[in-house]
XYZ file of C-alpha atoms in Angstrom:
501
model
C 229.507 40.730 103.421
C 231.798 38.810 101.092
C 231.119 35.216 102.040
C 234.255 34.044 100.267
C 236.387 36.168 102.586
C 234.847 34.873 105.803
C 234.715 31.150 105.117
C 237.350 30.349 107.730
C 235.424 32.119 110.454
C 231.909 30.961 109.677
C 232.591 27.434 108.475
C 231.897 25.811 111.812
C 228.834 27.933 112.402
C 227.403 26.903 109.055
C 228.105 23.261 109.803
C 225.857 23.221 112.834
C 222.988 21.301 111.285
C 219.451 22.250 110.634
C 217.368 19.447 112.059
C 215.777 17.519 109.245
C 218.636 18.293 106.849
C 221.501 16.471 108.528
C 222.723 14.624 105.455
C 223.377 17.876 103.640
C 225.115 19.706 106.434
C 227.388 17.337 108.314
C 230.405 17.193 105.998
C 233.178 19.304 107.486
C 235.399 21.193 104.991
C 239.155 21.338 105.378
C 238.906 25.070 106.119
C 237.091 24.484 109.432
C 238.668 25.913 112.557
C 238.083 25.200 116.214
C 234.784 26.515 117.496
C 236.549 28.057 120.482
C 238.494 30.319 118.112
C 235.449 31.287 116.092
C 233.609 32.520 119.160
C 236.491 33.892 121.237
C 235.992 37.558 120.312
C 233.122 39.860 119.488
C 234.806 40.774 116.208
C 234.907 37.137 115.131
C 231.307 36.605 116.177
C 230.247 39.657 114.182
C 231.823 37.991 111.170
C 229.698 34.917 111.857
C 226.638 37.168 111.991
C 227.553 38.845 108.699
C 228.092 35.427 107.157
C 224.710 34.284 108.410
C 223.076 37.264 106.720
C 224.973 36.559 103.512
C 223.936 32.907 103.642
C 220.302 33.873 104.165
C 220.229 36.222 101.189
C 222.661 34.751 98.688
C 222.420 30.947 98.958
C 221.148 29.349 95.769
C 219.143 26.131 95.901
C 217.966 26.427 92.296
C 217.633 29.426 89.996
C 214.030 29.816 91.150
C 215.035 29.626 94.813
C 217.628 32.385 95.292
C 217.939 32.725 99.052
C 215.500 34.610 101.262
C 213.773 36.200 98.284
C 212.325 32.743 97.581
C 209.897 33.395 100.442
C 208.984 36.850 99.146
C 208.372 35.719 95.572
C 206.343 32.705 96.726
C 204.123 35.017 98.766
C 203.719 37.362 95.789
C 202.826 34.525 93.414
C 200.129 33.165 95.737
C 198.314 36.492 96.031
C 195.807 38.598 94.117
C 197.747 40.916 91.876
C 200.681 39.059 90.296
C 199.646 37.189 87.148
C 202.514 34.745 86.714
C 203.361 33.681 83.159
C 203.117 29.954 83.738
C 205.148 28.810 80.742
C 208.154 30.704 82.092
C 210.588 29.237 84.608
C 209.837 29.441 88.320
C 206.868 29.950 90.676
C 204.154 28.281 88.618
C 203.636 25.860 91.518
C 203.133 28.703 93.992
C 200.830 30.613 91.647
C 198.663 27.532 91.052
C 198.707 26.464 94.732
C 200.570 23.233 94.056
C 203.506 24.246 96.239
C 203.323 20.912 98.092
C 204.680 19.242 94.949
C 207.865 21.334 94.930
C 210.106 19.702 97.525
C 213.091 21.788 96.426
C 211.299 25.030 97.263
C 209.853 23.672 100.514
C 213.295 22.454 101.535
C 214.982 25.718 100.572
C 212.635 27.863 102.652
C 212.811 25.563 105.689
C 216.590 25.208 105.514
C 217.239 28.936 105.153
C 215.074 29.869 108.123
C 216.291 27.170 110.491
C 219.939 27.522 109.526
C 219.725 31.230 110.318
C 218.019 30.380 113.615
C 220.748 27.935 114.561
C 223.551 30.338 113.734
C 221.807 33.025 115.776
C 221.400 30.565 118.646
C 225.167 30.045 118.647
C 225.830 33.773 118.617
C 223.332 34.474 121.407
C 224.727 31.651 123.536
C 228.380 32.640 123.159
C 228.608 36.398 122.744
C 228.513 37.232 126.472
C 231.659 35.193 127.201
C 233.659 36.582 124.276
C 236.246 39.340 124.449
C 235.218 42.797 123.314
C 233.530 45.942 124.508
C 230.123 45.804 126.128
C 228.766 48.059 123.390
C 229.951 45.762 120.608
C 228.583 42.671 122.343
C 225.226 44.367 122.945
C 225.038 45.299 119.262
C 225.787 41.763 118.052
C 223.461 40.086 120.515
C 220.631 42.470 119.700
C 221.073 41.921 115.977
C 221.157 38.127 116.377
C 218.011 38.186 118.508
C 216.182 40.293 115.932
C 217.340 38.130 113.033
C 216.189 35.002 114.868
C 212.848 36.694 115.505
C 212.506 37.476 111.804
C 212.986 33.813 110.927
C 210.393 32.685 113.450
C 208.020 35.409 112.250
C 208.209 33.959 108.745
C 207.650 30.446 110.041
C 204.627 31.312 112.165
C 203.171 33.415 109.335
C 203.312 30.838 106.555
C 203.058 27.445 108.267
C 199.813 27.975 110.184
C 196.760 30.223 110.126
C 196.873 33.597 111.814
C 197.263 34.015 115.565
C 193.705 35.334 115.823
C 192.298 32.096 114.338
C 193.699 29.763 116.999
C 196.774 30.672 119.064
C 196.940 27.093 120.361
C 197.321 25.537 116.911
C 200.589 23.673 116.380
C 202.923 25.255 113.859
C 206.709 24.592 113.869
C 209.419 23.433 116.295
C 211.205 25.979 118.463
C 214.966 25.851 119.026
C 216.701 28.432 121.218
C 219.937 26.537 121.900
C 222.619 25.481 119.423
C 222.028 22.050 117.927
C 224.443 19.292 116.964
C 224.068 16.219 114.736
C 222.978 14.316 117.851
C 220.258 16.743 118.896
C 216.806 15.200 118.873
C 214.244 17.100 116.863
C 211.618 19.039 118.765
C 207.876 18.683 118.235
C 205.809 21.521 116.847
C 205.108 24.348 119.266
C 201.924 26.387 119.357
C 201.411 29.605 117.442
C 201.223 31.424 120.768
C 204.546 29.989 121.962
C 206.289 31.091 118.770
C 204.897 34.613 119.084
C 205.978 34.739 122.727
C 209.524 33.898 121.628
C 209.446 36.483 118.834
C 208.303 39.198 121.231
C 210.853 38.176 123.852
C 213.656 38.343 121.277
C 212.563 41.686 119.868
C 211.946 43.213 123.290
C 215.451 42.224 124.359
C 216.905 43.504 121.083
C 215.077 46.794 121.636
C 216.957 47.213 124.913
C 220.327 46.322 123.398
C 220.329 48.425 120.217
C 219.300 52.047 121.025
C 222.903 53.266 121.042
C 223.939 51.456 117.857
C 224.345 53.653 114.789
C 224.983 52.048 111.415
C 226.505 53.662 108.331
C 223.938 54.591 105.684
C 225.558 52.129 103.284
C 224.990 49.140 105.583
C 221.219 48.941 105.872
C 221.503 45.173 106.087
C 222.661 45.670 109.675
C 219.745 45.603 112.081
C 219.324 48.770 114.134
C 216.615 49.949 116.510
C 214.425 51.081 113.593
C 214.408 47.584 112.093
C 213.523 46.158 115.511
C 210.576 48.535 115.802
C 209.517 47.570 112.290
C 209.614 43.868 113.157
C 207.640 44.572 116.320
C 205.071 46.459 114.252
C 204.688 43.507 111.879
C 204.424 41.085 114.790
C 201.800 43.070 116.671
C 199.821 43.584 113.455
C 199.711 39.807 112.962
C 198.540 39.351 116.540
C 195.832 42.008 116.408
C 197.566 44.239 118.968
C 196.586 47.355 117.089
C 197.898 50.080 119.402
C 201.313 48.434 119.715
C 201.483 47.834 115.970
C 200.807 51.513 115.309
C 203.197 52.900 117.916
C 206.093 50.702 116.817
C 205.467 51.459 113.151
C 205.578 55.193 113.832
C 208.858 54.767 115.714
C 210.352 52.726 112.889
C 209.572 55.275 110.159
C 210.700 58.474 111.872
C 214.039 58.862 110.078
C 212.986 57.659 106.629
C 211.295 60.199 104.375
C 209.197 59.190 101.385
C 210.998 58.892 98.080
C 210.348 61.401 95.322
C 208.168 60.672 92.308
C 211.299 60.390 90.176
C 212.872 57.906 92.580
C 209.740 55.756 92.531
C 210.335 55.098 88.836
C 214.020 54.179 89.104
C 213.542 50.465 89.746
C 213.406 49.743 93.495
C 216.998 48.573 93.352
C 219.003 50.912 95.611
C 219.213 50.635 99.402
C 220.307 54.280 99.549
C 216.667 55.143 98.850
C 215.431 57.419 101.616
C 212.452 55.166 102.417
C 214.382 51.953 102.900
C 214.756 50.975 106.542
C 216.224 47.531 105.881
C 217.722 46.071 102.738
C 220.386 43.872 101.228
C 223.021 45.471 99.025
C 224.341 43.872 95.856
C 227.319 44.440 93.608
C 228.570 42.599 90.512
C 230.833 40.202 92.435
C 228.188 39.556 95.146
C 224.895 39.436 93.325
C 223.159 36.100 93.924
C 220.132 37.726 95.540
C 219.758 39.983 92.499
C 218.611 36.940 90.555
C 215.117 37.573 91.899
C 214.919 40.570 89.543
C 214.721 38.106 86.646
C 211.160 37.416 87.782
C 210.197 40.944 88.873
C 211.817 42.998 86.118
C 209.408 42.869 83.181
C 210.946 45.680 81.126
C 214.730 45.192 80.929
C 215.859 43.215 77.853
C 218.336 41.328 80.041
C 215.672 39.946 82.402
C 215.540 36.179 81.844
C 211.980 35.294 82.836
C 209.975 38.567 83.251
C 207.187 36.331 84.568
C 205.659 38.476 87.344
C 203.179 40.446 85.275
C 200.310 42.438 86.784
C 196.666 41.422 86.830
C 194.699 43.903 84.655
C 192.217 44.365 87.508
C 195.101 45.595 89.680
C 195.599 48.548 87.324
C 192.044 49.678 88.020
C 192.898 50.351 91.683
C 194.977 53.423 90.731
C 193.754 56.875 89.766
C 195.416 58.536 86.794
C 197.203 61.177 88.884
C 198.949 58.541 90.980
C 202.656 58.343 90.110
C 202.439 54.572 90.492
C 199.925 54.365 87.643
C 202.658 55.541 85.270
C 204.481 52.234 85.759
C 201.861 50.235 83.829
C 202.457 49.379 80.178
C 200.714 46.891 77.899
C 203.458 44.732 76.440
C 203.812 44.864 72.663
C 206.805 42.576 72.200
C 206.414 39.383 70.158
C 205.228 36.441 72.304
C 204.367 38.931 75.083
C 201.546 40.852 73.443
C 198.812 41.836 75.864
C 200.607 41.169 79.121
C 200.418 44.036 81.601
C 203.818 45.168 82.786
C 204.084 46.825 86.173
C 207.542 48.316 85.794
C 208.317 48.798 89.474
C 211.475 46.679 89.619
C 214.396 47.066 87.243
C 217.921 45.748 87.103
C 220.667 48.333 87.350
C 222.959 48.607 84.359
C 225.420 46.190 85.990
C 222.702 43.499 86.269
C 222.334 43.854 90.026
C 219.580 45.130 92.247
C 219.460 45.676 96.000
C 216.766 43.795 97.910
C 214.187 45.811 99.836
C 213.237 44.307 103.206
C 211.397 47.143 104.969
C 210.250 50.653 104.009
C 208.708 53.596 105.797
C 205.662 53.377 103.497
C 204.892 49.944 104.926
C 205.167 51.352 108.437
C 202.762 54.176 107.557
C 200.210 51.621 106.404
C 200.681 49.470 109.512
C 200.092 52.508 111.719
C 197.066 53.540 109.654
C 195.569 50.073 109.914
C 196.263 49.934 113.632
C 194.433 53.220 114.167
C 191.537 52.154 111.942
C 191.022 48.828 113.667
C 191.065 50.698 116.982
C 188.298 52.962 115.590
C 190.523 56.064 115.430
C 189.462 56.840 111.884
C 190.705 60.432 111.843
C 194.315 59.467 112.494
C 194.000 56.420 110.242
C 192.887 58.524 107.283
C 195.526 61.171 108.027
C 198.252 58.533 107.680
C 196.648 56.990 104.616
C 196.544 60.413 102.974
C 200.108 61.155 104.036
C 201.202 58.281 101.811
C 198.690 58.993 99.060
C 199.871 62.580 98.983
C 203.463 61.442 98.570
C 202.329 59.354 95.582
C 200.310 62.286 94.160
C 197.168 60.151 94.347
C 193.664 61.347 95.123
C 193.182 61.769 98.861
C 190.684 59.701 100.790
C 187.688 61.605 102.144
C 186.505 60.275 105.478
C 183.036 61.805 105.397
C 180.531 59.157 106.480
C 182.893 56.250 105.825
C 182.583 53.384 108.265
C 185.404 51.679 110.094
C 185.213 48.790 107.625
C 185.383 51.232 104.700
C 188.584 52.792 106.017
C 190.188 49.425 106.745
C 189.317 48.257 103.229
C 190.911 51.384 101.737
C 194.096 50.815 103.740
C 194.303 47.167 102.684
C 193.913 48.181 99.041
C 196.660 50.761 99.543
C 198.903 47.988 100.871
C 198.312 46.053 97.655
C 199.101 49.127 95.560
C 202.172 50.243 97.485
C 203.762 46.914 98.417
C 203.230 44.976 95.169
C 206.141 42.622 94.547
C 207.675 43.051 98.014
C 206.462 39.778 99.499
C 203.318 40.745 101.432
C 200.552 39.290 99.252
C 200.043 35.896 100.895
C 200.942 37.071 104.395
C 198.212 39.737 104.182
C 195.679 37.174 102.955
C 196.496 34.906 105.895
C 196.629 37.790 108.373
C 193.267 39.238 107.384
C 191.645 35.817 106.931
C 190.701 36.735 103.384
C 190.236 34.731 100.222
C 192.477 35.200 97.209
C 190.767 37.550 94.758
C 191.422 36.679 91.121
C 188.712 37.610 88.649
C 188.537 37.658 84.862
C 189.468 41.006 83.305
C 186.423 42.144 81.356
C 185.634 45.128 79.189
C 182.560 47.343 79.459
C 180.717 44.867 77.213
C 181.298 42.033 79.663
C 183.649 40.287 77.235
C 187.387 39.601 77.747
C 189.219 42.923 77.948
C 190.689 44.298 74.718
C 193.695 46.634 74.897
C 195.822 48.598 72.473
C 199.501 47.710 72.354
C 202.407 49.387 70.604
C 204.566 46.963 68.638
C 208.360 47.367 68.287
C 207.881 48.960 64.845
C 205.720 51.693 66.402
C 202.408 50.512 65.004
C 199.424 49.825 67.227
C 197.355 46.689 67.544
C 194.277 45.664 69.510
C 194.688 42.385 71.400
C 192.974 40.505 74.189
C 194.564 41.340 77.526
C 196.494 38.513 79.160
C 195.277 37.883 82.663
C 195.123 35.356 85.484
C 195.155 31.747 84.344
C 194.611 30.313 87.830
C 191.183 31.332 89.163
C 190.454 28.395 91.479
C 192.235 25.927 93.720
C 193.739 22.838 92.039
C 190.699 20.763 93.037
C 188.407 23.148 91.157
C 186.887 24.777 94.227
C 186.617 28.533 94.722
C 189.149 30.498 96.741
C 188.085 30.759 100.391
C 189.579 32.247 103.567
C 191.828 30.116 105.765
C 192.392 27.401 103.185
C 195.157 24.870 103.745
C 196.253 25.638 100.179
C 197.665 28.923 101.529
C 200.003 27.236 104.022
C 203.573 26.181 103.318
C 204.135 22.475 103.815
C 206.941 20.856 105.781
C 209.643 19.390 103.543
C 209.796 15.615 103.370
C 213.345 15.658 104.768
C 212.067 17.176 108.003
C 209.246 14.649 108.245
C 211.722 11.817 107.640
C 214.433 12.976 110.046
C 212.461 14.528 112.897
C 210.361 11.724 114.343
C 209.054 14.067 117.056
C 207.665 16.685 114.677
C 204.008 15.768 115.172
C 204.203 14.640 118.815
């Protein structure tokens, strides 16, 4: 995955422009080689695919926009349970729902997703005619189809309201063929059309990848389990509950839950038994690790440590739950009273692998699918399977209603997937309002907590909590607000005259 070592192969692929960003992408470097040579063999095309993945994860736009994790952190910051320290660098705009003012972030997200799409379009269009074994070509084509589907799934998730609101709403342009600087921009397609493409890509990938087996150290490579996981996410968004559940169960089969000890090691190692999909990092290839500077609130080397937990989030956990042990009231100078949730930690070499998909997520998708289909027994069994692995109190079905069980599963998603990029997508998917409330003590006054200072003495302070409790216009959080949607970057609006046709 060393991008420096594959520049000669992928240069031309990376030059194929993202519509709306032509000025930035049309300068050809002296290392470019003929396109016919780049795509003449399956081995070369696989290098293009690896380079596309590396570009997606490791391209810096600014320090607060480190590749694909920009999308994940933006989603986290716009949700319920991350209380962003707003005087620290990065993500204040997302947290305060003023994302439309940050053209750099809007441009970074759009460019990453459409550049990946265009590279995948080239691979899909040219792999069949290349030299190589049928098995290798099937693997590469399946992986490119799934990666393209993942990009479109992000676009349809964040740029329009959920499929179940209005499948005919316009969302983003679709491109399935390679583009050139002369290609005219496409108008927005409907939400339904984008989902049809996602399902077509993933269904084809599902047929191409069953025989592919990846080494355990290369979980960035898409295999059949990742495809099933992406299908599960897609069907969950669409409200196809039975298909969401069945694909989630397929995806998680080979990935056992991590131990209690592993849960406390920092969510930084793709060798973790739960991880289905992830991006590895090492000291000489560590751009994506920069996201840990926001998530890691306990390592002295973390620059920003700005993704603190809302005190109300802590109340969702029972004391037996291994996850509850990750909370700590900060006692450091200038940080007194912030609530650390010490889930993410840099490794000693200042790197951290990026988690993209885990079996725990798949368990919760399957549980929700069963619950929404009124199979409460199986839903609770899956919920308790995960709760048991976390040593938490088990859920008792008893006389619980369908809505009660669904609510419990959605809370479990918040508890289990905190900081992994699902906060805003779940709010949009469930047509919910952001929930940010003041943290109050039993007396109804701002919560007081005891901290331990560096010298070992204790001190009672007021807990730091959410500072953004309403939309920028002063109105209350509501479901299906346009404040939740990502905006199109101005470059796209300027360069694609067909965008709103």
